[in-house]
XYZ file of C-alpha atoms in Angstrom:
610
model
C 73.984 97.086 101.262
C 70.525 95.099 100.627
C 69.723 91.905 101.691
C 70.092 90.587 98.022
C 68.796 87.186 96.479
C 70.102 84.169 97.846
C 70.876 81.175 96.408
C 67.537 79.533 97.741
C 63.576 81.064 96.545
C 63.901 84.599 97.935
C 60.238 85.737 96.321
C 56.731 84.432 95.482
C 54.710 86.671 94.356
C 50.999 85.629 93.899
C 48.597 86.824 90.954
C 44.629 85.928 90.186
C 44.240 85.121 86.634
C 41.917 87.929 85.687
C 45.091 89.705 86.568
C 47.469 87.637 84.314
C 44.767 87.311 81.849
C 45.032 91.413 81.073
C 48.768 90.863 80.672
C 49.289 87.748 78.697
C 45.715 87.129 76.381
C 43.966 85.344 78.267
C 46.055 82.097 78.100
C 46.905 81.607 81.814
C 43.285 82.145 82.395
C 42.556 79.598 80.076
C 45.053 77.228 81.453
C 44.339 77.718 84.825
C 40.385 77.755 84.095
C 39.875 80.197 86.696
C 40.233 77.419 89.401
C 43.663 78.886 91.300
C 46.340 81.387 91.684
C 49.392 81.529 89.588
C 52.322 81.447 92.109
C 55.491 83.041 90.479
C 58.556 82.021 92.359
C 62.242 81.913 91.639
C 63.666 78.507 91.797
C 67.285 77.597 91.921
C 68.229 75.525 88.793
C 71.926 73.925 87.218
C 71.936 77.004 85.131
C 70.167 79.647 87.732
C 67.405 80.108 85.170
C 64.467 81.622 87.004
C 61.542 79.720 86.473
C 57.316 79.720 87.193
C 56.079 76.401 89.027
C 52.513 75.547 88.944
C 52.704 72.588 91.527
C 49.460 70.426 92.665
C 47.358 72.613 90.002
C 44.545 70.470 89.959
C 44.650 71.016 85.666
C 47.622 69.921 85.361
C 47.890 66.721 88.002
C 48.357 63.557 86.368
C 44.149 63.093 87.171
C 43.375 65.674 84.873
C 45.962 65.642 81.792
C 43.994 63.273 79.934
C 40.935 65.478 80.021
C 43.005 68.633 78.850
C 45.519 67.868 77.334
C 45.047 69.778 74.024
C 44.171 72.880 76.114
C 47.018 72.920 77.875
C 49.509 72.433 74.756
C 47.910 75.325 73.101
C 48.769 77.377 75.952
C 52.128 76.581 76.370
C 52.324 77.024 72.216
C 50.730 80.981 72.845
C 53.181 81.135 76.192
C 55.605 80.330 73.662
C 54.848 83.275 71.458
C 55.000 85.921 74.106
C 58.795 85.148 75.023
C 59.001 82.848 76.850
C 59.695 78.475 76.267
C 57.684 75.742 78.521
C 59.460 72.941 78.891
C 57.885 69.382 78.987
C 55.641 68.697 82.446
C 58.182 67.160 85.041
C 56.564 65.200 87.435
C 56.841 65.109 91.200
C 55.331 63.585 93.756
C 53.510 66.612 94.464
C 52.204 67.187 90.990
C 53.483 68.337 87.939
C 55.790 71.839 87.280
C 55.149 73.339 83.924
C 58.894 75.124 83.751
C 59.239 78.434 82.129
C 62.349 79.942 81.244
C 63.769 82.642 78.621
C 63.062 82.478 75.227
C 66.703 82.767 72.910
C 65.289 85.851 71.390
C 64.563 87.132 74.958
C 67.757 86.716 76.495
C 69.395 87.555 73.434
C 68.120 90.691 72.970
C 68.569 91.560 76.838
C 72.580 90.717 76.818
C 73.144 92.442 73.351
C 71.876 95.345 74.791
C 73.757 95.764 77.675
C 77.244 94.690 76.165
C 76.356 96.902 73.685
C 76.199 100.088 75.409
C 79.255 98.576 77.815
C 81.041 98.985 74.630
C 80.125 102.039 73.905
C 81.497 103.365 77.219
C 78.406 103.943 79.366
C 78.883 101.617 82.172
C 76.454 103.465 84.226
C 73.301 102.377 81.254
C 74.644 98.982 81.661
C 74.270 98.822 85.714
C 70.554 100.773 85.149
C 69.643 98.778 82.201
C 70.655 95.731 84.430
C 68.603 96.738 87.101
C 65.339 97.766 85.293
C 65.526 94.356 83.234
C 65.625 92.697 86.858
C 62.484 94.711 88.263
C 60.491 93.353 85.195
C 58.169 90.615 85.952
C 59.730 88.253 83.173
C 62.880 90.120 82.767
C 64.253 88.877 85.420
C 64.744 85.429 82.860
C 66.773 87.219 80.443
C 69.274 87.650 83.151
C 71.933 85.095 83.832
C 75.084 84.376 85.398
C 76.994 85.608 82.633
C 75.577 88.776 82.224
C 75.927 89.876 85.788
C 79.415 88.899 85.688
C 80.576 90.442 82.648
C 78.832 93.618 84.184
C 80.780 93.283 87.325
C 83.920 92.618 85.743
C 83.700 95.797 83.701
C 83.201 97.617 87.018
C 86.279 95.739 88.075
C 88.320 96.855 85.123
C 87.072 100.625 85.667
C 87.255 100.530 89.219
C 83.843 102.027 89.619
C 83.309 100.657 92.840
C 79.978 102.603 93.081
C 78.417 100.434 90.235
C 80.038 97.584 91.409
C 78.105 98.248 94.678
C 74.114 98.793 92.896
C 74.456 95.657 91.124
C 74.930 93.868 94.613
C 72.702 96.288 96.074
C 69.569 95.414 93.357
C 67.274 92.757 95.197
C 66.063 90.328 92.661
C 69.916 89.799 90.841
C 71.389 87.061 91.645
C 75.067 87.373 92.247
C 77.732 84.538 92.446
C 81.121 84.271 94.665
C 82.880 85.041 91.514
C 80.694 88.230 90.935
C 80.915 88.569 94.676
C 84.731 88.850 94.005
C 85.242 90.884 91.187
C 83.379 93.597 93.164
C 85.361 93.261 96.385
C 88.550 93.754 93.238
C 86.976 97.029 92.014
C 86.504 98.381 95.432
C 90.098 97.255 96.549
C 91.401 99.015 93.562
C 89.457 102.243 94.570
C 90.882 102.254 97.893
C 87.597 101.277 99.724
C 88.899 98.952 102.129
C 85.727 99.222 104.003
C 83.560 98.244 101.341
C 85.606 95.649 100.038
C 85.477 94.350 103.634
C 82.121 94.844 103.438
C 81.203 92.578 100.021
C 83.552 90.006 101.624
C 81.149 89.554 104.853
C 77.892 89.870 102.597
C 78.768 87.516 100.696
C 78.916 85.721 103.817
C 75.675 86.765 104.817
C 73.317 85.900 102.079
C 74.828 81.709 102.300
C 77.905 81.999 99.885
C 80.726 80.261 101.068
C 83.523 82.963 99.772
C 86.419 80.828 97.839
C 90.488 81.323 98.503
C 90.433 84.186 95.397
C 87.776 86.029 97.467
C 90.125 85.659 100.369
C 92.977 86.723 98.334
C 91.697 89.678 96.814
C 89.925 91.388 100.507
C 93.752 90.602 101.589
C 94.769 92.644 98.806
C 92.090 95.587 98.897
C 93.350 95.711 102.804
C 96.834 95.507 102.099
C 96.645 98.668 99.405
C 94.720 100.620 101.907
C 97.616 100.117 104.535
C 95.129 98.442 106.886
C 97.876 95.607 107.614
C 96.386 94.237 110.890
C 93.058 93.139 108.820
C 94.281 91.680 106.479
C 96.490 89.383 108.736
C 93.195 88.674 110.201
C 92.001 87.598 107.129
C 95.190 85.334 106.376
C 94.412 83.615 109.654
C 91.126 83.007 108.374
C 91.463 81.093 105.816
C 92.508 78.048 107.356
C 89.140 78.304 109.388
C 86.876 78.176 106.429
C 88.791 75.228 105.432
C 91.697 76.382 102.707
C 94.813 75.936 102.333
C 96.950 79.180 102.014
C 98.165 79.171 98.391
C 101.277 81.832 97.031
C 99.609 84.873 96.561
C 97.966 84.292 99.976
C 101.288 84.176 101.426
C 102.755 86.702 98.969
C 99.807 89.303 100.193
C 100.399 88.478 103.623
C 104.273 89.131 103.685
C 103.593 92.439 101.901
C 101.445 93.437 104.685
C 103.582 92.595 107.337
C 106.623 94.241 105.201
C 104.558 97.543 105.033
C 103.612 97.136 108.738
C 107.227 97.134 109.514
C 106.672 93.829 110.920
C 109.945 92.176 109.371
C 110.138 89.321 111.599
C 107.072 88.146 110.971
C 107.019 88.414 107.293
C 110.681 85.939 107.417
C 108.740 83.698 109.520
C 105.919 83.481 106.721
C 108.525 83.032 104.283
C 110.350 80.501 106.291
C 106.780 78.804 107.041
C 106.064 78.729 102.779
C 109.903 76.681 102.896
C 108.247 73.925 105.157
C 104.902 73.483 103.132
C 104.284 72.457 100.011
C 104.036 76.293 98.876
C 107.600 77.132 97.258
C 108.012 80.731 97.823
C 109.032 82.897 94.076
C 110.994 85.898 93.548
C 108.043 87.695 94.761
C 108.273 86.315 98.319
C 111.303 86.893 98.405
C 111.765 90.562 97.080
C 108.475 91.492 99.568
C 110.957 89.921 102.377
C 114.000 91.793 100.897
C 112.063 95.146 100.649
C 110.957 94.666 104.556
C 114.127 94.472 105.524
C 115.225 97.889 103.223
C 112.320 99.748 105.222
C 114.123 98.368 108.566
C 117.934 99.374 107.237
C 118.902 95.711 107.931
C 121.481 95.359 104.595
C 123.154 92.597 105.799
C 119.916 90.646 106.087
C 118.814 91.397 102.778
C 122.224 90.198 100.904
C 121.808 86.993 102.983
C 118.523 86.312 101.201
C 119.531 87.533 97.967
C 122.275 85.194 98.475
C 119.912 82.361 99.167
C 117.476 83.349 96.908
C 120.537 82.066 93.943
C 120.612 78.687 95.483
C 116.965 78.741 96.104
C 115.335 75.678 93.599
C 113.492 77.278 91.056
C 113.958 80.754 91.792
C 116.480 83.753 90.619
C 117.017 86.836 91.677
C 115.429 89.348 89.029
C 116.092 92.930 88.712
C 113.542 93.825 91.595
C 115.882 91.368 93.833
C 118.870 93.534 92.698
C 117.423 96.711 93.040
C 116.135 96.063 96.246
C 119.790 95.285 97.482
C 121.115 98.161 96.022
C 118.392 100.293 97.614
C 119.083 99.180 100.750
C 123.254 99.584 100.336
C 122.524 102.769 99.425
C 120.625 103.731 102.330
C 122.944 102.163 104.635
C 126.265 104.013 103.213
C 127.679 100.737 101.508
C 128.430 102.495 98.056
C 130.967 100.073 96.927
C 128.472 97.093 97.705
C 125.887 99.038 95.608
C 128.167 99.449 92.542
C 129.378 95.326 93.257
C 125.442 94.403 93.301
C 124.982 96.883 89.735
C 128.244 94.593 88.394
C 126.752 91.520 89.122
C 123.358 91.988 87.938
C 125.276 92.664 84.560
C 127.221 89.590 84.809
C 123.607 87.660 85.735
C 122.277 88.473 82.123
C 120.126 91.314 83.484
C 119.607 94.459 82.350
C 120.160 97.123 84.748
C 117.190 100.070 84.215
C 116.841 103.968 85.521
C 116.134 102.991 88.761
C 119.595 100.602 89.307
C 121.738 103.429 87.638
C 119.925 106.167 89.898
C 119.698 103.982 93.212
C 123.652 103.640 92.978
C 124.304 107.419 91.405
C 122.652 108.034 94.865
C 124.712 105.849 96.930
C 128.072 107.133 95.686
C 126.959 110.727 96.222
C 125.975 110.448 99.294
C 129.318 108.884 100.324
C 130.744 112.116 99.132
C 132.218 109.931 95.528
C 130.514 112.499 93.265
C 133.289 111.070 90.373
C 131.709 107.869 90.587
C 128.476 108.696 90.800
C 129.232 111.408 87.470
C 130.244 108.601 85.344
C 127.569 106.072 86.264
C 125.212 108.999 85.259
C 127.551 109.351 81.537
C 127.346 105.192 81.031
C 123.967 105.218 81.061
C 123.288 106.347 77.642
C 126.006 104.147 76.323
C 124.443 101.326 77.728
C 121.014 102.151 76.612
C 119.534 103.313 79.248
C 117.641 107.101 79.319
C 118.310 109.209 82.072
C 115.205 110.568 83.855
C 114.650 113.790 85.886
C 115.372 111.952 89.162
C 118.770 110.784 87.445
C 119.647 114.477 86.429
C 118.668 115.581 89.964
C 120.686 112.406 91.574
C 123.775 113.845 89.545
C 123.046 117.177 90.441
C 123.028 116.178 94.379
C 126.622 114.303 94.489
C 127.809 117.619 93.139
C 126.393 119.681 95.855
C 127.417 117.288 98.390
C 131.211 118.263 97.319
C 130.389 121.401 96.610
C 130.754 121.105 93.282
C 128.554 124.228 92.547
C 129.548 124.896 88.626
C 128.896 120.887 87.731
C 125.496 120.937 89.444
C 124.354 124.079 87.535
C 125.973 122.355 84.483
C 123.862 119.004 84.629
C 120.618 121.663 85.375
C 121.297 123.341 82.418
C 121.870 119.800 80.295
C 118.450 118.750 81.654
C 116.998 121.417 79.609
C 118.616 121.001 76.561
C 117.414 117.691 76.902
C 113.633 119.038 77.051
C 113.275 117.666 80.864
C 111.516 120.443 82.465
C 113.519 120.765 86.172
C 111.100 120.782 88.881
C 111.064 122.062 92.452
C 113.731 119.477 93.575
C 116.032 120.289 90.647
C 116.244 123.793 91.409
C 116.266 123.990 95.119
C 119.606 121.424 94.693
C 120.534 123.968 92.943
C 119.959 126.756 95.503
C 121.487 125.103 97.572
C 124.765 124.666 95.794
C 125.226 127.994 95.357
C 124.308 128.764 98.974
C 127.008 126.590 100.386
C 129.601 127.825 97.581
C 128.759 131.594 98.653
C 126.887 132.667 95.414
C 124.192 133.623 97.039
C 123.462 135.595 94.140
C 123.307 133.266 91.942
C 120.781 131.257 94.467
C 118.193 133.913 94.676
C 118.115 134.543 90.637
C 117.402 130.746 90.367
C 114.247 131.750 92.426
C 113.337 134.255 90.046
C 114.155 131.967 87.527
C 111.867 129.504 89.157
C 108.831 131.839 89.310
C 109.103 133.306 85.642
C 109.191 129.459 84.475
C 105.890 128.709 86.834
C 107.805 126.198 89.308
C 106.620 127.484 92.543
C 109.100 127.271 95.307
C 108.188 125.425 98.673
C 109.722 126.111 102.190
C 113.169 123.927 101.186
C 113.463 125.979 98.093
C 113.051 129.567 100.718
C 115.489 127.746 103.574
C 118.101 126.848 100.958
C 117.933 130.693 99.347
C 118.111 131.908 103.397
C 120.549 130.142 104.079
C 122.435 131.403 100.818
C 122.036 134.554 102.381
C 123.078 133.831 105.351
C 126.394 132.800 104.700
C 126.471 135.594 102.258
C 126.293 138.174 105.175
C 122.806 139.263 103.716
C 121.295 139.071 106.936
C 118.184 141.446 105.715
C 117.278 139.108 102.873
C 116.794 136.604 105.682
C 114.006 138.289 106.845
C 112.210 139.347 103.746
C 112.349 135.889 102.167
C 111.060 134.254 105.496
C 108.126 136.548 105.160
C 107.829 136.352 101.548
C 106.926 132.661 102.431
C 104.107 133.354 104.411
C 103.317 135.875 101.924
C 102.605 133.279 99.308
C 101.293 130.534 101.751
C 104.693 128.762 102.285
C 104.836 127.236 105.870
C 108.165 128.107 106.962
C 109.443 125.270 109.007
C 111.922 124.838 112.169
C 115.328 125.172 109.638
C 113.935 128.254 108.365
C 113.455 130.236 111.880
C 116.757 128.671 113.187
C 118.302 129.944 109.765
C 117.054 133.050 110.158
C 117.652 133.219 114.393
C 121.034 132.481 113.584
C 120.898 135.598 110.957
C 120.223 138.369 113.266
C 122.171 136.921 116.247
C 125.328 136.956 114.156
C 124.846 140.702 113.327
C 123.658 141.307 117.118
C 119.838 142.313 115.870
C 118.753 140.702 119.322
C 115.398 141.951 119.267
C 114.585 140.908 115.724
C 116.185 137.093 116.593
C 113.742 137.326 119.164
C 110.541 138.199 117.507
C 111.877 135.078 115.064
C 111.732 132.781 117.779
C 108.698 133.687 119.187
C 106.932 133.219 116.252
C 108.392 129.905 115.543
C 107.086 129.446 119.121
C 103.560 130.001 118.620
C 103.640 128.609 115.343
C 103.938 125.055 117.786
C 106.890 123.662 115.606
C 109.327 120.795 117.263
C 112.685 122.143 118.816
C 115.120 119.732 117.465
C 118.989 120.206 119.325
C 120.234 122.566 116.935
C 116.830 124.692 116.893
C 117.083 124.613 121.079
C 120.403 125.759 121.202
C 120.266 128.638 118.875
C 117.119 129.533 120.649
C 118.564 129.762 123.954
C 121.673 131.460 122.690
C 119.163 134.258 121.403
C 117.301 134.461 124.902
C 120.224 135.111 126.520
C 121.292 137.869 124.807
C 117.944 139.448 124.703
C 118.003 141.194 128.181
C 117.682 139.423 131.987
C 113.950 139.843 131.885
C 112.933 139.185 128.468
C 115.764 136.471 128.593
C 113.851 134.614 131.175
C 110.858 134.804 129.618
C 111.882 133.645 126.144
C 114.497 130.832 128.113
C 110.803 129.828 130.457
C 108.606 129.202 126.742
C 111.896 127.803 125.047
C 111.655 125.119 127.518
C 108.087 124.380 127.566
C 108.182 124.144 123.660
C 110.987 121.684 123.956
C 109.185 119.519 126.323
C 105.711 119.501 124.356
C 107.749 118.314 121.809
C 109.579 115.761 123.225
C 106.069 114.669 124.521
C 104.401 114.914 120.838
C 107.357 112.836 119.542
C 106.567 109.872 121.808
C 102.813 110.063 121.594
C 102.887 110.349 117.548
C 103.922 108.945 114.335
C 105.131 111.471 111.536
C 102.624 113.101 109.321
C 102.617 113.625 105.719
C 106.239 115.681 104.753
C 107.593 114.523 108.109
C 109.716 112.123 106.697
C 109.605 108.736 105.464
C 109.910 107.933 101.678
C 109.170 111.006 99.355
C 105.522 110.654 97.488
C 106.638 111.201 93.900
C 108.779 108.009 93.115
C 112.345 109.524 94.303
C 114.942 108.116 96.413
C 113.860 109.176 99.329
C 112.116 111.665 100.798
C 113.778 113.995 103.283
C 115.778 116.897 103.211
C 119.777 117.822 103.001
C 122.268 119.984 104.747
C 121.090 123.905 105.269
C 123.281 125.143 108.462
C 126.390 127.004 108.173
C 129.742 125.662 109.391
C 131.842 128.178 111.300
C 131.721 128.955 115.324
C 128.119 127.536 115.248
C 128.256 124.118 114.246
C 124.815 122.899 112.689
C 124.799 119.107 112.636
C 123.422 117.592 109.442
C 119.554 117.761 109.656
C 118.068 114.997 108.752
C 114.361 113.915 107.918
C 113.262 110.305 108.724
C 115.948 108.150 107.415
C 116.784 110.088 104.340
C 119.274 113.168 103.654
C 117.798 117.058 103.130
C 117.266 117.043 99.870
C 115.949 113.804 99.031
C 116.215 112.338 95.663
């Protein structure tokens, strides 16, 4: 970014008056009578008006008005004429300034063209018209505050950062912290934590003092971008440019530490609101509630919703009771979620998709599929329309009791209802019918899938394989595992065990082996079940080639084990799902029997992950 005007004269530029005489008639000349240079400078005034100072002109002294005086008026009168308005003489103890600034029709016609083609859409013409209007030598008085501002706040609303950016970047306009602010907004709301950042310290730079809103908003632009660390930094620095936090400073600050996972410290900010003269609102308290969700701390969260009812001033809104439910529902409390859905009834409020489908999820995953099937029928009679994560919700408490004929029921309803199923709706469904033994059934709802244009991902394949599996069609195994590779499907570490555990049941040692070798080389994580159906396949695969597949078994288990304290999870490792659902992970694929496969599950959320 440029250096920028300041708030104090950035430019003089100096012209002889045989040069100003070609532009403007010959009346600076005449004013001037040849005897000095015209100094052009821009001068800081109440309303930022740029102006042109002719100071200790000996013309124009107090000496030499009386002489030429007429002269002089009929210069400023022809001045007049060319666009621009001379103000009466003020006089100084260093002589007298002859103040210029714009003429109405000048600055006029300058701001009605730029909002004008702002209205029309072309925000880019705006920024260049701005600009070029700037780099004239007297357009630069046509330009105030007001127009720079309602430039950057267009920038703002479109989040064209870019723009946002030249207007700062153009040396002769003269931004304020406001306009200062707006941009650090648009760049915040682009994602450009660095450049918001950046505005914040040049701002900084070029002698504005940045106010709490500029503050606020870099907090914010941090915050989105998940850098939580700076923009703690930047709460602790407000107090040393002399502000008092206000809400949304603490409000922004909580959030970070919420998404940071630093709980603790966003109760202490809330407690520290309590003991100022900041009274925390429902927002404080929901950002504190929804910390302690991502940490699985339920109890702590009631306690607050508890206190946010005898809190002063503040009620618990439907965020507040979603939030609890959320985190009942992710903690097993099924019964507390369907109490919390009760009371927020009995509150006044009016429970939306996301209550109904927060506790639909609850009571499946406690195995109450009943419950969980009439909370999904009460919906409508309470006025609320089911969405496609409520059909898929439904659809998952009747796979989790095997409830195979309801599941493909409720996927059939969601297309009467003209909600297209998507890759989640019919891998539940796979997977129904894989656990009920219709594995038939499971691998025409991946044909169905492909004729409808739903392509299946690597849950959709290991829920069809696993179909198989337990279906004794062993062979399928195989030729869907490499039908995902065929079509650029990753297979992951459920798939090879699925399909490990497929040829060592019908004794195809060699074949389990090539499996695990290339899950092997593929570098994938050995999780328990994964390590003990690979070494159950090494050691039936021969004393030599057992040791050798036992030797790299073990190696991949312990670079695992070493990647899984050294690293976070990536993107699809677990974690909350990116496309508004439940959560995010993945549901039961092993088969019960002689092999027991523990419940695999992703993060903190089951397989399948509404």
């Amino acid at each position: 970014m440029g250096a920028g005007p300041m708030s104090t004269p950035v430019r003089a530029q100096t012209y002889h008056p045989l040069t100003y005489q070609s532009r403007h008639d010959g009346v600076a000349n005449s004013i001037l009578n040849g005897q000095t240079r015209l100094q052009v400078a821009q001068i800081p005034a109440p309303m930022d008006w740029n102006v042109a100072a002719w100071p200790d002109l000996p013309i124009v002294n107090e000496t030499a008005m009386s002489g030429r005086n007429n002269e002089m008026r009929a210069g400023w009168a022809k001045l007049s004429h060319m666009g621009s308005t001379l103000t009466r003489p003020a006089q100084s103890s260093s002589g007298t300034k002859v103040i210029l600034s714009p003429s109405p029709s000048k600055k006029s016609s300058a701001d009605r063209a730029v909002r004008q083609v702002v209205a029309q859409g072309r925000l880019g013409k705006a920024v260049d018209l701005l600009v070029s209007l700037s780099e004239e030598e007297d357009g630069l008085h046509a330009i105030d505050r007001a127009l720079v501002n309602f430039v950057l706040y267009n920038c703002m609303r479109r989040r064209d950062w870019t723009r946002a950016l030249t207007v700062l970047d153009a040396p002769l306009i003269e931004v304020d912290v406001v306009g200062f602010t707006m941009a650090i907004k648009a760049c915040g709301q682009a994602r450009r934590w660095r450049e918001a950042l950046g505005v914040l310290r040049e701002m900084q730079a070029r002698g504005l003092r940045p106010d709490l809103v500029s503050f606020n908003t870099a907090m914010d632009a941090l915050g989105k971008a998940g850098q939580y660390d700076l923009a703690l930094e930047l709460f602790t620095e407000i107090e040393d440019h002399g502000f008092a936090p206000n809400l949304v400073s603490y409000n922004t600050a909580i959030h970070a530490c919420g998404r940071a996972g630093m709980v603790d410290r966003a109760h202490e900010l809330l407690r520290e609101m309590q003991g100022l003269s900041v009274r925390p609102d429902s927002v404080s308290y929901n950002t504190v509630m929804a910390a302690f969700a991502k940490k699985n701390q339920w109890k702590a969260a009631l306690e607050l919703l508890a206190e946010m009812r005898d809190a002063p001033g503040v009620d618990p809104d439907l965020i507040s009771y979603n939030t609890a439910m959320h985190v009942c529902a992710k903690a097993g409390r099924w019964e507390r979620a369907t109490e919390l859905l009760t009371e927020a009834l009995g509150q006044g409020l009016q429970p939306d998709v996301v209550s109904y489908n927060t506790v639909m999820h609850a009571c499946g995953r406690a195995g109450e599929y009943l419950q969980a099937l009439d909370l999904f029928g009460m919906m409508e009679e309470v006025g609320v329309v089911p969405d496609r994560v409520s059909f898929n919700t439904a659809m998952h408490a009747c796979n989790r009791a095997l409830k195979w004929q309801a599941a493909l029921q409720i996927l059939r309803e969601m297309e009467a209802r003209s909600i297209a199923p998507n890759v989640k709706s019919y891998t539940i469904a796979v997977d129904a019918c894989g656990r009920a033994g219709e594995w038939e059934r499971a691998l025409e709802l991946m044909e169905e899938m492909e004729v409808r244009g739903v392509p299946a991902n690597v849950h959709t394949y290991t829920a069809a394989m696993d179909a198989c599996c337990r279906g004794g069609e062993v062979d399928r195994v195989l030729v869907l595992l490499e039908e995902m590779d065929g079509k650029g499907v990753e297979p992951n570490v459920v798939s090879y065990t699925i399909a490990m555990d497929a040829m060592n049941r019908v004794g195809k040692w060699d074949r389990a082996s090539a499996v695990l070798e290339q899950m092997v080389q593929r570098g994938l994580r050995l999780d328990s079940v994964s390590y003990r159906t690979a070494l159950s396949t090494a050691g039936r695969a021969g004393e030599e080639e057992g040791e050798r597949l036992t030797r790299i078994v073990h190696e991949s288990r312990q670079r695992g084990h070493a990647r899984q304290r050294g690293e976070r999870n990536g993107p699809g490792e677990g974690g909350e799902s990116s496309d508004g659902d439940l959560t995010g992970g993945y549901g039961e694929l092993f088969p019960t029997g002689s092999r027991q496969f523990r419940q695999t599950q992703t993060g903190s959320s089951t397989l399948w992950g509404l």
